[in-house]
Amino acid sequence: MSGEILGTVATALCLLIGSGFIIVGVIGLLKFNDPMTRLHAPTKVGTIGIGMLLLASMIHSFVLGETSVHEILIMAFLFVTAPISAHFIAKVSIHRRSCDTPPAPPRDDTWSTLSAPEADRKSESTVQE
């Protein structure tokens, strides 16, 4: 087998894997009802799917004898921005109270919740006056 055939097979395999991940993400996005559960399908699975499609593009351009770094830049941007945007969407959903509230922590009632300690609430009210 020549390198060109191996590259074509690797490109096809990456395209199939990426397409499979994207289809799973789309099905999850359509199936889930709550905005918080909808976040997981496109952000987690879609990122891997798009990454595989970009990898297929890089392999294909390498097989043709061309170099392309655009895909690396797109992957870096995607892997940095997708988790951040998912985090912001989740925080907005929590603050708007459009989803179930997070469970109460076992020992401390202010850690990782929207509650504030009583001392902080008193200091905020004196600052606002």
Tab-separated table of N, CA and C in Angstrom:
chain	number	residue	atom	x	y	z
A	1	MET	N	0.835	-1.187	0.000
A	1	MET	CA	0.000	0.000	0.000
A	1	MET	C	0.874	1.243	0.000
A	2	SER	N	0.480	2.156	-0.797
A	2	SER	CA	1.241	3.398	-0.873
A	2	SER	C	0.751	4.381	0.196
A	3	GLY	N	1.525	5.427	0.380
A	3	GLY	CA	1.168	6.455	1.357
A	3	GLY	C	-0.100	7.195	0.985
A	4	GLU	N	-0.323	7.336	-0.320
A	4	GLU	CA	-1.522	8.040	-0.768
A	4	GLU	C	-2.785	7.252	-0.427
A	5	ILE	N	-2.719	5.950	-0.577
A	5	ILE	CA	-3.883	5.115	-0.240
A	5	ILE	C	-4.118	5.128	1.264
A	6	LEU	N	-3.052	5.021	2.045
A	6	LEU	CA	-3.198	5.080	3.506
A	6	LEU	C	-3.762	6.433	3.949
A	7	GLY	N	-3.302	7.503	3.328
A	7	GLY	CA	-3.822	8.825	3.656
A	7	GLY	C	-5.292	8.973	3.310
A	8	THR	N	-5.688	8.396	2.173
A	8	THR	CA	-7.094	8.456	1.773
A	8	THR	C	-7.964	7.650	2.730
A	9	VAL	N	-7.479	6.492	3.148
A	9	VAL	CA	-8.225	5.669	4.114
A	9	VAL	C	-8.322	6.386	5.466
A	10	ALA	N	-7.233	6.989	5.904
A	10	ALA	CA	-7.247	7.726	7.174
A	10	ALA	C	-8.198	8.914	7.099
A	11	THR	N	-8.214	9.608	5.949
A	11	THR	CA	-9.133	10.731	5.762
A	11	THR	C	-10.580	10.254	5.822
A	12	ALA	N	-10.879	9.168	5.136
A	12	ALA	CA	-12.243	8.634	5.139
A	12	ALA	C	-12.651	8.188	6.537
A	13	LEU	N	-11.738	7.562	7.264
A	13	LEU	CA	-12.037	7.107	8.618
A	13	LEU	C	-12.315	8.296	9.551
A	14	CYS	N	-11.508	9.336	9.438
A	14	CYS	CA	-11.734	10.538	10.255
A	14	CYS	C	-13.062	11.202	9.900
A	15	LEU	N	-13.405	11.230	8.613
A	15	LEU	CA	-14.690	11.805	8.204
A	15	LEU	C	-15.858	11.002	8.760
A	16	LEU	N	-15.758	9.687	8.735
A	16	LEU	CA	-16.832	8.844	9.266
A	16	LEU	C	-16.976	9.005	10.779
A	17	ILE	N	-15.872	9.011	11.486
A	17	ILE	CA	-15.923	9.164	12.942
A	17	ILE	C	-16.470	10.542	13.313
A	18	GLY	N	-15.982	11.585	12.650
A	18	GLY	CA	-16.463	12.937	12.922
A	18	GLY	C	-17.939	13.092	12.624
A	19	SER	N	-18.392	12.520	11.505
A	19	SER	CA	-19.807	12.596	11.149
A	19	SER	C	-20.663	11.844	12.163
A	20	GLY	N	-20.173	10.719	12.643
A	20	GLY	CA	-20.904	9.965	13.661
A	20	GLY	C	-21.076	10.756	14.949
A	21	PHE	N	-20.000	11.409	15.391
A	21	PHE	CA	-20.088	12.229	16.595
A	21	PHE	C	-21.058	13.400	16.402
A	22	ILE	N	-21.016	14.018	15.240
A	22	ILE	CA	-21.909	15.153	14.995
A	22	ILE	C	-23.361	14.706	14.951
A	23	ILE	N	-23.636	13.546	14.365
A	23	ILE	CA	-25.010	13.034	14.330
A	23	ILE	C	-25.502	12.747	15.748
A	24	VAL	N	-24.653	12.170	16.592
A	24	VAL	CA	-25.041	11.927	17.986
A	24	VAL	C	-25.329	13.251	18.697
A	25	GLY	N	-24.530	14.271	18.441
A	25	GLY	CA	-24.764	15.583	19.043
A	25	GLY	C	-26.073	16.206	18.596
A	26	VAL	N	-26.399	16.073	17.316
A	26	VAL	CA	-27.655	16.626	16.800
A	26	VAL	C	-28.849	15.887	17.395
A	27	ILE	N	-28.759	14.573	17.479
A	27	ILE	CA	-29.849	13.789	18.070
A	27	ILE	C	-30.035	14.177	19.539
A	28	GLY	N	-28.942	14.342	20.256
A	28	GLY	CA	-29.030	14.767	21.654
A	28	GLY	C	-29.623	16.152	21.796
A	29	LEU	N	-29.267	17.057	20.908
A	29	LEU	CA	-29.809	18.411	20.956
A	29	LEU	C	-31.311	18.407	20.699
A	30	LEU	N	-31.775	17.567	19.787
A	30	LEU	CA	-33.201	17.500	19.486
A	30	LEU	C	-33.987	16.737	20.546
A	31	LYS	N	-33.353	15.762	21.186
A	31	LYS	CA	-34.068	14.902	22.123
A	31	LYS	C	-34.218	15.516	23.511
A	32	PHE	N	-33.201	16.187	24.009
A	32	PHE	CA	-33.252	16.720	25.371
A	32	PHE	C	-34.187	17.917	25.452
A	33	ASN	N	-34.846	18.064	26.608
A	33	ASN	CA	-35.825	19.133	26.784
A	33	ASN	C	-35.259	20.341	27.518
A	34	ASP	N	-34.479	20.110	28.541
A	34	ASP	CA	-33.971	21.156	29.418
A	34	ASP	C	-32.739	21.819	28.802
A	35	PRO	N	-32.609	23.148	28.920
A	35	PRO	CA	-31.403	23.809	28.379
A	35	PRO	C	-30.098	23.291	28.979
A	36	MET	N	-30.129	22.898	30.240
A	36	MET	CA	-28.903	22.400	30.871
A	36	MET	C	-28.475	21.051	30.286
A	37	THR	N	-29.433	20.186	29.975
A	37	THR	CA	-29.065	18.907	29.375
A	37	THR	C	-28.731	19.072	27.901
A	38	ARG	N	-29.317	20.063	27.266
A	38	ARG	CA	-28.997	20.313	25.853
A	38	ARG	C	-27.565	20.789	25.660
A	39	LEU	N	-26.973	21.349	26.685
A	39	LEU	CA	-25.595	21.836	26.574
A	39	LEU	C	-24.606	20.716	26.287
A	40	HIS	N	-24.838	19.554	26.833
A	40	HIS	CA	-23.852	18.476	26.733
A	40	HIS	C	-23.713	17.939	25.318
A	41	ALA	N	-24.829	17.826	24.616
A	41	ALA	CA	-24.767	17.210	23.285
A	41	ALA	C	-23.915	18.012	22.300
A	42	PRO	N	-24.211	19.279	22.054
A	42	PRO	CA	-23.401	19.972	21.043
A	42	PRO	C	-22.009	20.361	21.510
A	43	THR	N	-21.830	20.655	22.791
A	43	THR	CA	-20.507	21.127	23.212
A	43	THR	C	-19.512	19.991	23.347
A	44	LYS	N	-19.910	18.906	23.956
A	44	LYS	CA	-18.958	17.811	24.172
A	44	LYS	C	-18.751	16.993	22.906
A	45	VAL	N	-19.855	16.485	22.367
A	45	VAL	CA	-19.771	15.593	21.216
A	45	VAL	C	-19.445	16.370	19.942
A	46	GLY	N	-20.032	17.541	19.797
A	46	GLY	CA	-19.788	18.339	18.595
A	46	GLY	C	-18.350	18.791	18.454
A	47	THR	N	-17.715	19.101	19.567
A	47	THR	CA	-16.320	19.527	19.521
A	47	THR	C	-15.433	18.401	19.008
A	48	ILE	N	-15.682	17.199	19.479
A	48	ILE	CA	-14.891	16.059	19.004
A	48	ILE	C	-15.180	15.797	17.528
A	49	GLY	N	-16.451	15.908	17.137
A	49	GLY	CA	-16.820	15.682	15.735
A	49	GLY	C	-16.168	16.686	14.798
A	50	ILE	N	-16.231	17.954	15.155
A	50	ILE	CA	-15.600	18.984	14.318
A	50	ILE	C	-14.082	18.796	14.313
A	51	GLY	N	-13.519	18.412	15.452
A	51	GLY	CA	-12.075	18.151	15.507
A	51	GLY	C	-11.665	17.037	14.560
A	52	MET	N	-12.470	15.986	14.482
A	52	MET	CA	-12.156	14.885	13.556
A	52	MET	C	-12.291	15.323	12.101
A	53	LEU	N	-13.288	16.149	11.801
A	53	LEU	CA	-13.432	16.642	10.426
A	53	LEU	C	-12.248	17.526	10.033
A	54	LEU	N	-11.790	18.340	10.965
A	54	LEU	CA	-10.620	19.177	10.685
A	54	LEU	C	-9.356	18.334	10.547
A	55	LEU	N	-9.256	17.269	11.341
A	55	LEU	CA	-8.119	16.356	11.205
A	55	LEU	C	-8.140	15.673	9.841
A	56	ALA	N	-9.320	15.313	9.375
A	56	ALA	CA	-9.435	14.722	8.038
A	56	ALA	C	-8.979	15.709	6.972
A	57	SER	N	-9.325	16.975	7.139
A	57	SER	CA	-8.882	17.993	6.187
A	57	SER	C	-7.361	18.144	6.198
A	58	MET	N	-6.768	18.083	7.386
A	58	MET	CA	-5.310	18.190	7.477
A	58	MET	C	-4.624	16.998	6.824
A	59	ILE	N	-5.147	15.800	7.053
A	59	ILE	CA	-4.559	14.602	6.449
A	59	ILE	C	-4.683	14.668	4.928
A	60	HIS	N	-5.840	15.094	4.455
A	60	HIS	CA	-6.055	15.175	3.004
A	60	HIS	C	-5.105	16.180	2.352
A	61	SER	N	-4.934	17.333	2.971
A	61	SER	CA	-4.016	18.322	2.388
A	61	SER	C	-2.573	17.819	2.442
A	62	PHE	N	-2.219	17.065	3.491
A	62	PHE	CA	-0.875	16.494	3.573
A	62	PHE	C	-0.658	15.452	2.480
A	63	VAL	N	-1.684	14.643	2.196
A	63	VAL	CA	-1.579	13.629	1.138
A	63	VAL	C	-1.393	14.294	-0.218
A	64	LEU	N	-2.044	15.429	-0.440
A	64	LEU	CA	-1.911	16.148	-1.703
A	64	LEU	C	-0.587	16.894	-1.821
A	65	GLY	N	0.176	16.939	-0.753
A	65	GLY	CA	1.475	17.600	-0.788
A	65	GLY	C	1.410	19.069	-0.430
A	66	GLU	N	0.304	19.510	0.093
A	66	GLU	CA	0.150	20.903	0.513
A	66	GLU	C	0.180	20.953	2.033
A	67	THR	N	0.622	22.067	2.559
A	67	THR	CA	0.600	22.229	4.007
A	67	THR	C	-0.499	23.210	4.373
A	68	SER	N	-1.178	22.899	5.436
A	68	SER	CA	-2.270	23.759	5.873
A	68	SER	C	-2.270	23.816	7.395
A	69	VAL	N	-2.160	25.025	7.940
A	69	VAL	CA	-2.205	25.208	9.388
A	69	VAL	C	-3.501	25.868	9.830
A	70	HIS	N	-4.357	26.191	8.894
A	70	HIS	CA	-5.623	26.824	9.252
A	70	HIS	C	-6.456	25.928	10.170
A	71	GLU	N	-6.414	24.626	9.915
A	71	GLU	CA	-7.198	23.696	10.716
A	71	GLU	C	-6.727	23.668	12.168
A	72	ILE	N	-5.428	23.791	12.375
A	72	ILE	CA	-4.901	23.810	13.744
A	72	ILE	C	-5.401	25.050	14.473
A	73	LEU	N	-5.421	26.175	13.793
A	73	LEU	CA	-5.925	27.395	14.413
A	73	LEU	C	-7.416	27.293	14.720
A	74	ILE	N	-8.172	26.695	13.813
A	74	ILE	CA	-9.603	26.513	14.048
A	74	ILE	C	-9.827	25.581	15.232
A	75	MET	N	-9.080	24.479	15.303
A	75	MET	CA	-9.209	23.547	16.430
A	75	MET	C	-8.874	24.225	17.755
A	76	ALA	N	-7.798	24.986	17.774
A	76	ALA	CA	-7.408	25.674	19.009
A	76	ALA	C	-8.501	26.637	19.444
A	77	PHE	N	-9.040	27.404	18.506
A	77	PHE	CA	-10.114	28.343	18.834
A	77	PHE	C	-11.348	27.597	19.325
A	78	LEU	N	-11.698	26.507	18.687
A	78	LEU	CA	-12.874	25.726	19.059
A	78	LEU	C	-12.716	25.095	20.435
A	79	PHE	N	-11.552	24.514	20.711
A	79	PHE	CA	-11.348	23.847	21.990
A	79	PHE	C	-11.255	24.841	23.144
A	80	VAL	N	-10.923	26.088	22.856
A	80	VAL	CA	-10.867	27.096	23.909
A	80	VAL	C	-12.245	27.725	24.132
A	81	THR	N	-12.967	28.010	23.065
A	81	THR	CA	-14.213	28.758	23.210
A	81	THR	C	-15.433	27.900	23.545
A	82	ALA	N	-15.485	26.655	23.124
A	82	ALA	CA	-16.671	25.823	23.372
A	82	ALA	C	-16.933	25.605	24.864
A	83	PRO	N	-15.946	25.245	25.677
A	83	PRO	CA	-16.233	25.084	27.105
A	83	PRO	C	-16.617	26.395	27.792
A	84	ILE	N	-16.004	27.489	27.361
A	84	ILE	CA	-16.310	28.781	27.976
A	84	ILE	C	-17.736	29.201	27.658
A	85	SER	N	-18.152	29.052	26.409
A	85	SER	CA	-19.519	29.428	26.056
A	85	SER	C	-20.534	28.509	26.732
A	86	ALA	N	-20.241	27.220	26.864
A	86	ALA	CA	-21.146	26.307	27.572
A	86	ALA	C	-21.264	26.704	29.043
A	87	HIS	N	-20.161	27.110	29.634
A	87	HIS	CA	-20.186	27.538	31.029
A	87	HIS	C	-21.058	28.778	31.197
A	88	PHE	N	-20.928	29.749	30.302
A	88	PHE	CA	-21.737	30.968	30.402
A	88	PHE	C	-23.221	30.679	30.184
A	89	ILE	N	-23.537	29.806	29.249
A	89	ILE	CA	-24.942	29.450	29.023
A	89	ILE	C	-25.511	28.764	30.261
A	90	ALA	N	-24.743	27.898	30.880
A	90	ALA	CA	-25.197	27.226	32.100
A	90	ALA	C	-25.395	28.222	33.233
A	91	LYS	N	-24.476	29.157	33.393
A	91	LYS	CA	-24.610	30.154	34.457
A	91	LYS	C	-25.829	31.041	34.241
A	92	VAL	N	-26.103	31.433	33.004
A	92	VAL	CA	-27.289	32.241	32.718
A	92	VAL	C	-28.548	31.449	33.043
A	93	SER	N	-28.567	30.186	32.696
A	93	SER	CA	-29.721	29.342	32.981
A	93	SER	C	-29.941	29.207	34.488
A	94	ILE	N	-28.870	29.095	35.246
A	94	ILE	CA	-28.990	29.000	36.701
A	94	ILE	C	-29.475	30.321	37.286
A	95	HIS	N	-28.916	31.431	36.848
A	95	HIS	CA	-29.294	32.736	37.396
A	95	HIS	C	-30.716	33.142	37.018
A	96	ARG	N	-31.170	32.740	35.857
A	96	ARG	CA	-32.549	33.029	35.458
A	96	ARG	C	-33.532	32.071	36.114
A	97	ARG	N	-32.989	31.058	36.776
A	97	ARG	CA	-33.773	30.024	37.442
A	97	ARG	C	-34.724	29.327	36.467
A	98	SER	N	-34.247	29.129	35.244
A	98	SER	CA	-35.039	28.435	34.237
A	98	SER	C	-34.769	26.938	34.232
A	99	CYS	N	-33.980	26.479	35.200
A	99	CYS	CA	-33.685	25.056	35.325
A	99	CYS	C	-33.794	24.673	36.793
A	100	ASP	N	-33.664	23.406	37.063
A	100	ASP	CA	-33.659	22.959	38.448
A	100	ASP	C	-32.470	23.568	39.167
A	101	THR	N	-32.691	23.945	40.404
A	101	THR	CA	-31.583	24.519	41.163
A	101	THR	C	-30.574	23.430	41.495
A	102	PRO	N	-29.318	23.786	41.573
A	102	PRO	CA	-28.300	22.788	41.913
A	102	PRO	C	-28.555	22.238	43.310
A	103	PRO	N	-28.158	21.004	43.564
A	103	PRO	CA	-28.381	20.436	44.902
A	103	PRO	C	-27.570	21.171	45.957
A	104	ALA	N	-28.089	21.177	47.151
A	104	ALA	CA	-27.391	21.854	48.244
A	104	ALA	C	-26.115	21.093	48.596
A	105	PRO	N	-25.043	21.809	48.893
A	105	PRO	CA	-23.811	21.130	49.301
A	105	PRO	C	-24.008	20.477	50.662
A	106	PRO	N	-23.236	19.435	50.964
A	106	PRO	CA	-23.476	18.689	52.195
A	106	PRO	C	-23.137	19.447	53.483
A	107	ARG	N	-22.107	20.285	53.508
A	107	ARG	CA	-21.691	20.903	54.761
A	107	ARG	C	-21.805	22.424	54.740
A	108	ASP	N	-21.366	23.040	53.701
A	108	ASP	CA	-21.322	24.499	53.632
A	108	ASP	C	-22.439	24.970	52.720
A	109	ASP	N	-23.289	25.861	53.193
A	109	ASP	CA	-24.441	26.267	52.397
A	109	ASP	C	-24.130	27.396	51.420
A	110	THR	N	-22.897	27.848	51.326
A	110	THR	CA	-22.575	28.922	50.397
A	110	THR	C	-21.619	28.517	49.291
A	111	TRP	N	-21.045	27.328	49.378
A	111	TRP	CA	-20.084	26.914	48.371
A	111	TRP	C	-20.803	26.441	47.125
A	112	SER	N	-20.469	26.975	45.977
A	112	SER	CA	-20.974	26.552	44.678
A	112	SER	C	-22.482	26.706	44.536
A	113	THR	N	-23.042	27.684	45.206
A	113	THR	CA	-24.471	27.967	45.081
A	113	THR	C	-24.649	29.458	44.873
A	114	LEU	N	-25.899	29.866	44.780
A	114	LEU	CA	-26.193	31.288	44.637
A	114	LEU	C	-26.391	31.961	45.989
A	115	SER	N	-26.296	31.208	47.073
A	115	SER	CA	-26.462	31.769	48.410
A	115	SER	C	-25.228	32.574	48.791
A	116	ALA	N	-25.445	33.591	49.610
A	116	ALA	CA	-24.340	34.389	50.126
A	116	ALA	C	-24.369	34.302	51.645
A	117	PRO	N	-23.209	34.326	52.287
A	117	PRO	CA	-23.206	34.303	53.751
A	117	PRO	C	-23.932	35.523	54.318
A	118	GLU	N	-24.481	35.360	55.489
A	118	GLU	CA	-25.241	36.439	56.128
A	118	GLU	C	-24.381	37.691	56.314
A	119	ALA	N	-23.104	37.511	56.668
A	119	ALA	CA	-22.212	38.664	56.871
A	119	ALA	C	-22.029	39.444	55.573
A	120	ASP	N	-21.948	38.752	54.436
A	120	ASP	CA	-21.799	39.447	53.155
A	120	ASP	C	-23.067	40.200	52.789
A	121	ARG	N	-24.224	39.645	53.102
A	121	ARG	CA	-25.488	40.331	52.797
A	121	ARG	C	-25.620	41.609	53.612
A	122	LYS	N	-25.181	41.565	54.879
A	122	LYS	CA	-25.248	42.756	55.717
A	122	LYS	C	-24.303	43.837	55.200
A	123	SER	N	-23.100	43.425	54.766
A	123	SER	CA	-22.131	44.413	54.285
A	123	SER	C	-22.584	45.015	52.964
A	124	GLU	N	-23.271	44.245	52.108
A	124	GLU	CA	-23.799	44.773	50.849
A	124	GLU	C	-24.899	45.784	51.107
A	125	SER	N	-25.756	45.531	52.091
A	125	SER	CA	-26.855	46.458	52.353
A	125	SER	C	-26.328	47.765	52.919
A	126	THR	N	-25.247	47.738	53.701
A	126	THR	CA	-24.685	48.986	54.230
A	126	THR	C	-23.973	49.759	53.128
A	127	VAL	N	-23.398	49.096	52.163
A	127	VAL	CA	-22.712	49.779	51.059
A	127	VAL	C	-23.740	50.452	50.156
A	128	GLN	N	-24.882	49.795	49.914
A	128	GLN	CA	-25.895	50.354	49.024
A	128	GLN	C	-26.590	51.561	49.625
A	129	GLU	N	-26.627	51.655	50.952
A	129	GLU	CA	-27.301	52.796	51.603
A	129	GLU	C	-26.446	53.979	51.576
